[in-house]
Structures are given as C-alpha cells and as structure tokens.
Coordinates of C-alpha atoms (C1' of nucleotides) in Angstrom, one line a residue:
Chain A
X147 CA 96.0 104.6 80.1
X148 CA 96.8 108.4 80.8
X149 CA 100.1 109.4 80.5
X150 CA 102.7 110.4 82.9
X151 CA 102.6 113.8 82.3
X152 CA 98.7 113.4 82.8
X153 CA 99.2 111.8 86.3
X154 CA 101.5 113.8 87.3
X155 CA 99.0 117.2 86.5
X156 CA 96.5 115.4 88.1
X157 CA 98.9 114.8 91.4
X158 CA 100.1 118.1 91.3
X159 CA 96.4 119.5 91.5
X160 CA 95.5 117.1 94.1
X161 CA 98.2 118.3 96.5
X162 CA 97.6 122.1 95.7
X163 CA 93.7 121.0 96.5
X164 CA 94.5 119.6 99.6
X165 CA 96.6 122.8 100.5
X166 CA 100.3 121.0 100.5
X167 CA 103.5 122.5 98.8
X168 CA 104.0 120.2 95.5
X169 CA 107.3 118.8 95.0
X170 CA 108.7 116.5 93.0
X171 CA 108.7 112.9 95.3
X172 CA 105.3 113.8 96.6
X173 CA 103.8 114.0 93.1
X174 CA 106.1 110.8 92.4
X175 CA 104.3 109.0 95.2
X176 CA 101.0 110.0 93.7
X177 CA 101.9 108.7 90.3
X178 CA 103.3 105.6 91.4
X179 CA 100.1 104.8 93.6
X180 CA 98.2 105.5 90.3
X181 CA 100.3 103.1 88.1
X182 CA 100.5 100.6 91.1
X183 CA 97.8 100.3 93.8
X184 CA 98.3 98.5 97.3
X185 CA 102.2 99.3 97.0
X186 CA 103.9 98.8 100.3
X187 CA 106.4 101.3 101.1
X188 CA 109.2 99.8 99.9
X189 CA 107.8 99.4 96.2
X190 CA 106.4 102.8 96.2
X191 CA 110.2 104.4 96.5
X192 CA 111.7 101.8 94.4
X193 CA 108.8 103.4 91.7
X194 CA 109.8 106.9 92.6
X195 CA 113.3 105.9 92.3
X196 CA 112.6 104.7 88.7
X197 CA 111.5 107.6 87.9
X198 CA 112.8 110.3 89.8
X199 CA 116.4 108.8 90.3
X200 CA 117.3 108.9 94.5
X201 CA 114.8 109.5 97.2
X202 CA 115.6 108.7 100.5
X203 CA 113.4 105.6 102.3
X204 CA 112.6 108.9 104.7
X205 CA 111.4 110.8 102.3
X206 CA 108.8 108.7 101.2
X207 CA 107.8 107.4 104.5
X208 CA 107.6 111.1 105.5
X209 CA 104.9 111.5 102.2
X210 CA 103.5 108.7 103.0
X211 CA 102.5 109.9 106.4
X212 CA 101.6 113.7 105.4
X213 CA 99.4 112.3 102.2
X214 CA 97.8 109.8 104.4
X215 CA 97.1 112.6 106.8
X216 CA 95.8 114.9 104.4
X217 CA 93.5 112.1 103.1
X218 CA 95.0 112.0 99.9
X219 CA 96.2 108.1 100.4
X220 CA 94.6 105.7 102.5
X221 CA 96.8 103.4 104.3
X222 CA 95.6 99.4 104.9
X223 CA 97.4 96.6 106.9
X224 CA 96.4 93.7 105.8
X225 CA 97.7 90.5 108.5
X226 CA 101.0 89.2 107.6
X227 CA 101.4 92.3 105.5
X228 CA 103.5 95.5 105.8
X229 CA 101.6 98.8 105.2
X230 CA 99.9 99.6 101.9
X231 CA 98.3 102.6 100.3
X232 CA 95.9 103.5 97.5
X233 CA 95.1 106.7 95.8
X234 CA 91.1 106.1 96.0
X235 CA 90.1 107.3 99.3
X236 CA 86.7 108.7 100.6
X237 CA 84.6 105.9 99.5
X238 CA 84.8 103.5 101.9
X239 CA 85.4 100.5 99.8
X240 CA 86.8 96.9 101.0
X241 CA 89.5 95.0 99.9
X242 CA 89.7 91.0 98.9
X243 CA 93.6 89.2 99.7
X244 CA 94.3 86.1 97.8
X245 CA 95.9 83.7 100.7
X246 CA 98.3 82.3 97.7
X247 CA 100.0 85.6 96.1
X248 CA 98.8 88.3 98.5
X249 CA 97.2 90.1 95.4
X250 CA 94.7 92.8 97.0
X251 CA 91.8 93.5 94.8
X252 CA 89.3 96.4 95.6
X253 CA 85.8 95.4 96.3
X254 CA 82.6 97.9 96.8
X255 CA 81.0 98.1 99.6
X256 CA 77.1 96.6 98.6
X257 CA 75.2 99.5 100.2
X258 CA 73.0 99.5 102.6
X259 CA 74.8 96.3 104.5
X260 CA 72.9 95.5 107.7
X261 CA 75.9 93.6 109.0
X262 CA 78.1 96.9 108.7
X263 CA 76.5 98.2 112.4
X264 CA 77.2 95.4 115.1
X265 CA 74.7 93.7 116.5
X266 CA 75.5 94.9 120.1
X267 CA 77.1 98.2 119.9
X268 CA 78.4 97.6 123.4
X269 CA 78.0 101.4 123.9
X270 CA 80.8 102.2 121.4
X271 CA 80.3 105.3 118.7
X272 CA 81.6 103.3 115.5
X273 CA 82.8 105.9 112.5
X274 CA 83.9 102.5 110.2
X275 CA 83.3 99.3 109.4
X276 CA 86.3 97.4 107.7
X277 CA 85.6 94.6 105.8
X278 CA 88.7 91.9 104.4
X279 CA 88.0 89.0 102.2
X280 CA 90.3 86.5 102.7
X281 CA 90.6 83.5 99.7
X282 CA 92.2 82.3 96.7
X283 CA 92.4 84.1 93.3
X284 CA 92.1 82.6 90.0
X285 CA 95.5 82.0 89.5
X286 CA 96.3 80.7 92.6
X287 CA 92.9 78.1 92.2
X288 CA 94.4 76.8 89.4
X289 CA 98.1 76.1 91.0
X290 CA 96.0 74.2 93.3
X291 CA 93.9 72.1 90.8
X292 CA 97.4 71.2 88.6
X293 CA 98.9 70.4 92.0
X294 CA 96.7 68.3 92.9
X295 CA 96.5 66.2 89.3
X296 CA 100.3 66.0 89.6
X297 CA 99.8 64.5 93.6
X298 CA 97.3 62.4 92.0
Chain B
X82 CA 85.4 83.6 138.0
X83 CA 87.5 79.8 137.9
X84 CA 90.3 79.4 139.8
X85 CA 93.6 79.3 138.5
X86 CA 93.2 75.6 138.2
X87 CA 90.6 75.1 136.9
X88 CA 91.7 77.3 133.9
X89 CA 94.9 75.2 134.1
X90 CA 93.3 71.4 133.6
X91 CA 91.2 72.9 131.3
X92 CA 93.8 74.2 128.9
X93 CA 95.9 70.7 129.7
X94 CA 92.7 69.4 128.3
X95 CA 92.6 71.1 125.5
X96 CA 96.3 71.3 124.7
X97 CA 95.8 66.6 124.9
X98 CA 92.7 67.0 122.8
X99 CA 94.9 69.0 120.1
X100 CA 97.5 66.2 120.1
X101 CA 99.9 68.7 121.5
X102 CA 102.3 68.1 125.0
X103 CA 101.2 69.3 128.2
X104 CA 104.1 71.7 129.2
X105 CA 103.9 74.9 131.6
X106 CA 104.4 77.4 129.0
X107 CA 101.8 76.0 126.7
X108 CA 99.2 76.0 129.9
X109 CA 100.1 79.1 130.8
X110 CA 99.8 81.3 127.7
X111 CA 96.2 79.7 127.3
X112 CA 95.3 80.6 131.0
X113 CA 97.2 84.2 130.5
X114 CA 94.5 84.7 127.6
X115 CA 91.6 83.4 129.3
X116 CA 92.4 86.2 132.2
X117 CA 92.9 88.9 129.7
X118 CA 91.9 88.1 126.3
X119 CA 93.3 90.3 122.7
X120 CA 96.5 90.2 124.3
X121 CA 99.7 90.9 122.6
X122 CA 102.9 88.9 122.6
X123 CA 104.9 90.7 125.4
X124 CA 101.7 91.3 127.6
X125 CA 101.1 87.2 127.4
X126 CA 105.1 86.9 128.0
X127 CA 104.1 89.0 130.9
X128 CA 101.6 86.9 132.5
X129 CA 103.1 83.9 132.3
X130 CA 106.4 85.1 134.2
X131 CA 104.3 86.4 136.8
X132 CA 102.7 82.7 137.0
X133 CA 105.3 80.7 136.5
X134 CA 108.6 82.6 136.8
X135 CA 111.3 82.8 133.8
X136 CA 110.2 81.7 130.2
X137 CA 111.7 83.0 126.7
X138 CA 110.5 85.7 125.1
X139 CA 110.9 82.9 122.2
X140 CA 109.8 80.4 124.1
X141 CA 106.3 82.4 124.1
X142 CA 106.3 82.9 120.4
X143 CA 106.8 79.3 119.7
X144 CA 104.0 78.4 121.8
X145 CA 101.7 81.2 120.2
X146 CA 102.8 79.5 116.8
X147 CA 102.1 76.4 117.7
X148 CA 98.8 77.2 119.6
X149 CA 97.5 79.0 116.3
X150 CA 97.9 76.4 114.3
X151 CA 96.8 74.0 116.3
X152 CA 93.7 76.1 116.4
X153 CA 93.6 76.7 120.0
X154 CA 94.5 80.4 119.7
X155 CA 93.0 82.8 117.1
X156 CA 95.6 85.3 115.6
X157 CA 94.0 88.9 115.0
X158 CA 96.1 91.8 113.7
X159 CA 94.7 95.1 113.8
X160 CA 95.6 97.8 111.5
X161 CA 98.4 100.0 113.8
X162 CA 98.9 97.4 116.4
X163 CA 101.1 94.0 116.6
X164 CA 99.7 90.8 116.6
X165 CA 96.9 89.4 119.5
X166 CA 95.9 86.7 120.7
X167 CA 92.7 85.0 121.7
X168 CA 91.1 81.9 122.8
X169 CA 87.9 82.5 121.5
X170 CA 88.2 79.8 117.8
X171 CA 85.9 78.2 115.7
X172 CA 82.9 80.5 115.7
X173 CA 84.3 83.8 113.3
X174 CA 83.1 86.5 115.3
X175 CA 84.4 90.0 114.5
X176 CA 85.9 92.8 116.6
X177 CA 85.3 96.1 117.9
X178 CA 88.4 98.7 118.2
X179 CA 88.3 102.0 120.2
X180 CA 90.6 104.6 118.2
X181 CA 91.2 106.8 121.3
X182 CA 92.4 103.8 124.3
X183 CA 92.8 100.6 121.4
X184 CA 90.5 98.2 123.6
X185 CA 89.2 95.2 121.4
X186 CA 86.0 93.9 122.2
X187 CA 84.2 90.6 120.9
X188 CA 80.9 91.2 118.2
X189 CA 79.2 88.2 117.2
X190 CA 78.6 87.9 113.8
X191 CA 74.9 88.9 112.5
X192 CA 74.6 85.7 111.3
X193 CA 73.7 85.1 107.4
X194 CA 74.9 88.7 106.5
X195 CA 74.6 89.5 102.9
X196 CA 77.6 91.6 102.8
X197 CA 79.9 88.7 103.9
X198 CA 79.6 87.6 100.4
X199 CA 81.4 90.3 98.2
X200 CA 79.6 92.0 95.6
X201 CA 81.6 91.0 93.0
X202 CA 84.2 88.1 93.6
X203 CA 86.4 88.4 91.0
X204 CA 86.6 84.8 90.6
X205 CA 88.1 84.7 94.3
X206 CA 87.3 81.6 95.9
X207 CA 86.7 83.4 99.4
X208 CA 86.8 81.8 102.6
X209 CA 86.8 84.3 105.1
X210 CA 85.2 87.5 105.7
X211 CA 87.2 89.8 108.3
X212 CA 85.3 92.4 109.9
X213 CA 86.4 95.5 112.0
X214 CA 84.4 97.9 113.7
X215 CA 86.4 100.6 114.3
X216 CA 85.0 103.9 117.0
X217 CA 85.0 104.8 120.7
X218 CA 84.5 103.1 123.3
X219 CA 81.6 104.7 126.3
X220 CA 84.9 105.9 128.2
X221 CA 86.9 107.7 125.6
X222 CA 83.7 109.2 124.5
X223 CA 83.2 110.4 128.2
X224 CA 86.7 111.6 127.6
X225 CA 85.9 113.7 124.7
X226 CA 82.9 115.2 126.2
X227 CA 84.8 116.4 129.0
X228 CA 87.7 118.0 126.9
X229 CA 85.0 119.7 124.7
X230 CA 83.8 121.6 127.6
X231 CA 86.9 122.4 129.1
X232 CA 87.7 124.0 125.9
X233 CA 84.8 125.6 125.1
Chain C
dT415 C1' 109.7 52.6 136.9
dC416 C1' 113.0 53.8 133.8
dC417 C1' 114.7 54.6 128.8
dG418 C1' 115.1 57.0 124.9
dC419 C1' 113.0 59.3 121.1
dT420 C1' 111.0 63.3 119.8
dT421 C1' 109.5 67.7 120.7
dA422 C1' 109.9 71.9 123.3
dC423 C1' 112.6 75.5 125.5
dT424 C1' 116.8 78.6 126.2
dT425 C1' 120.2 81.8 124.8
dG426 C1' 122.0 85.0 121.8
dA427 C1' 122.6 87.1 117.5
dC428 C1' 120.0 89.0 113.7
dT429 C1' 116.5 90.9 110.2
dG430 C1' 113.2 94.1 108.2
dG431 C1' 110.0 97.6 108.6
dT432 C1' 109.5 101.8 110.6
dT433 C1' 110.6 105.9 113.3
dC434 C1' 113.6 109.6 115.4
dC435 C1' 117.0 113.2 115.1
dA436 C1' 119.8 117.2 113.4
dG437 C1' 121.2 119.6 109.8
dA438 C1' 120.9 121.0 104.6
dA439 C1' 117.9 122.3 100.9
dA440 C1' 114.0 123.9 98.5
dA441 C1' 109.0 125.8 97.8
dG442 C1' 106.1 130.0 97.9
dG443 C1' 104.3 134.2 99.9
dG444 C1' 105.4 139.0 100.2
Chain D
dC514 C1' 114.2 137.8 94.8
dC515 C1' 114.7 137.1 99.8
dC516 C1' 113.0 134.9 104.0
dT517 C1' 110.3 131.7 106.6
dT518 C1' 108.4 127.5 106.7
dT519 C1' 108.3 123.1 105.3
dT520 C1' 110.5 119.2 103.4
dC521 C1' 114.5 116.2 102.3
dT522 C1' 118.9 113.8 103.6
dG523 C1' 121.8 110.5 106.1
dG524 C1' 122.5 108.0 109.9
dA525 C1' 121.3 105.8 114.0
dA526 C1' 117.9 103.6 116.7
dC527 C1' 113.8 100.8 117.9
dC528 C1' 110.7 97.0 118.2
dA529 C1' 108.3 92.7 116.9
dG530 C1' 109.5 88.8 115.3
dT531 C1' 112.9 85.1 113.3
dC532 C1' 116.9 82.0 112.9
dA533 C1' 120.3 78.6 114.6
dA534 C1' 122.4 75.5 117.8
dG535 C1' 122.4 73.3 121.9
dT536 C1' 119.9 71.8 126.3
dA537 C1' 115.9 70.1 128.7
dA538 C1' 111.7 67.8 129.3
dG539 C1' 107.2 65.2 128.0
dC540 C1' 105.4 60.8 127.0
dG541 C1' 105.0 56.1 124.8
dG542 C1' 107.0 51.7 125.1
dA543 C1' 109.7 48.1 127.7

DNA sequence: TCCGCTTACTTGACTGGTTCCAGAAAAGGG
DNA sequence: CCCTTTTCTGGAACCAGTCAAGTAAGCGGA
C-alpha cells in the first residue's frame, strides 16, 4: 500500500504529464480514485473532503470532467448507476456488476476476442467495444444460499 | 409495414399472454416502440399522445415499469443517454451506438462467443454479458469526410 | 348485463444527480 | 513578483425519474 504522500507525487506527475495546472482537489481526486476505484461523484468529494477539508460538489464535477477529458480518468455508467470513474485508463479493460451490492470489479479483456467486432458492421466505423458482466458476487451468493435454508 | 392495427391486437395479445390488462396506454407504448424502436421515455410519451390523445407523463413510466418486468420491453441504458426502450426480449442481442448522431442499432450476438465468459470470474456467478459497440454510423462518417475537406 | 374488486391512470409536488452562471481566487510563465 | 489564464465558489436551475393520494377503468363472477 503506497502512502499518501506517494499517491499524491504520483498524481501530481500525472497532471503535469498530461499538461494541466496541479492543484490541490485535482490531485485529491487522483488520490481518492487510487484508494477507492469506481467511486461515483458523490464519494469521490466526500474522500477529498476527508482529506482536504471543503471542496465544492462543482469543483469536483468540474475535475471530474477536465481529468476525464485529458484521459487521465475514465468515466463508466453502469444501468441503474450514477457516473463512476477509475484511474486505469488506456487499456481497454471491462468491468463485472454484482446485481446484489453493485460492487464493480475490473475484468481484462481476453485478447484477441472475435466477438469484440459485430458480426454485421451495418457500415458503422466502431473505435470500442464495451463489455459488462452482469451477476452475483460471492458475498451476495451466499445471502442467497442462507436465505434460502432459512425459507426452507 | 402492418397497419396500426394490426400492431395494436398484436400487442393486446401479448400484453393477455403476460397476464397483464389490456388498456390504451399499455397498447400504445408497445405499438409506439414497434414504429420506432430504442426510444426514450418522452419520445414514447410522445407517440402515444399523438395516437391516443392525453396520457401522463407517469402514466407512461408506469407502463414502461410494468412492461419491463413483465418482460415485454427490454430496458437498455447507454452510457450518456437516459433510459430506452425496446420490444425486441428474450434473445440478448447487443447494440451498436453512433458517437456523433447517438442512433442505436440492433447486433445479433456471434453466438458461443468466448469472450462472453470473463477471463477471470472472480467467483461471480454471471448471468449476463452486455455488449456495446460504440463508433459512427455511414452518415456521420459522410459528415466527417465532408468537414475534413472543407477544412483542409 | 351489471357489480365490485383490483389494478391502472391522473395530478401535483418532489428528489437526486448534474450542469450553468457570474464573480472571486490561485497557479505559473515571463 | 505581477499578470493572464485557468480554476474554484456559491447559488440557482434543469431534467429524468419517483412518491403519494385520489379517481377511473378492466375484467372475472353473478
């Protein structure tokens, strides 16, 4: 587990990298994302608030949009979810949603996937290919199986 | 093309079939997304005034409700867009998105496509695999062509 | 054919996530 | 260390969708 301070360097980099001004709620984002992946807005600032003390709810949406934009965060909308973010972008990977808790758990993509270019491209120039898992975790598998004893 | 009425039995027959009432909401949201299918809430709303005269904007989200879980009407939300609706159930076919004019067109599914099955499940019990194909459609690629001459 | 139970629809107020606006504050280049 | 650009604050607005209570209508039984 790196440290705060270690996150926070790494943040900072990151943002000079990607050619933005660093300041204090956009490293905060950063961090938080690091400690706490698929955050929705909302837990993101109350994170940055922890830490930081008050940021405004427009501050972070406004980071959140300008680190999604510089591809520093990638946002996903899962249905029947607000918006999320992670910090590990440019790989393309897929996520898996437990129907119980809502837990999102990253999943790489296998590869070479034939099923990742439509059969009939109708025409269209296709640049991604998302991929959800929908199902039950382990926890949530077992609420079901002591349920069920207890229902007989 | 059916008529009107025929579209209208039908989805009487279907609504019967699913143990639901027979009203002229229900009948008409199901012939509003026959006519134009991946439509939204207020688009279907829409429709159906223009067929039937005054219904509630609630009126139409109940019946959305209800058709969706009585499995007449799939639910699909895409990532920067509000919930749509389809007829199209039971067979898990996927969906194509234009990023420039946000049409949704129907993909079948490849079929036993190794990648529905995640590389590593985590101990998920999965159910569902969702997939998105996200690009441009043959217009908006016209489109682009266009402006890239115009400019050069 | 009518009755009445149950379900569906209407109206209106409301929530929660997100965005817009105008002005104050701070980061960084010169 | 100042100035310009960019970012942050606070408040108000927006929209899809929800909640609650009362009215209307479908449909099974008499």
């Amino acid at each position: 587990m790196p440290t705060d301070e270690q996150l926070r360097d790494d943040a900072a980099a990151r943002l000079r990298a990607a050619g933005l001004r660093v300041t204090a709620p956009r490293v905060g984002v950063l961090v938080a994302l690091e400690r706490e992946s698929h955050a929705d807005a909302d837990t993101v600032a109350r994170h940055v608030r922890t830490s930081l003390g008050a940021v405004s709810t427009q501050a972070v949406y406004d980071v959140l949009h300008a680190l999604t934009e510089a591809q520093l965060l990638r946002r996903i909308e899962p249905a029947g979810s607000t918006a999320r973010y992670e910090t590990r972008v440019g790989d393309n990977h897929h996520h898996m949603i437990c129907r119980g808790c809502g837990v999102i758990v990253d999943v790489d993509c296998s590869g070479a996937a034939p099923c990742l270019v439509p059969a009939h491209a109708h025409g269209f120039d296709v640049d991604e290919a998302e991929v959800t898992f929908w199902g039950r975790c382990p926890a949530c598998q077992n609420d079901d199986d002591t349920r069920d004893k207890e229902n007989g």
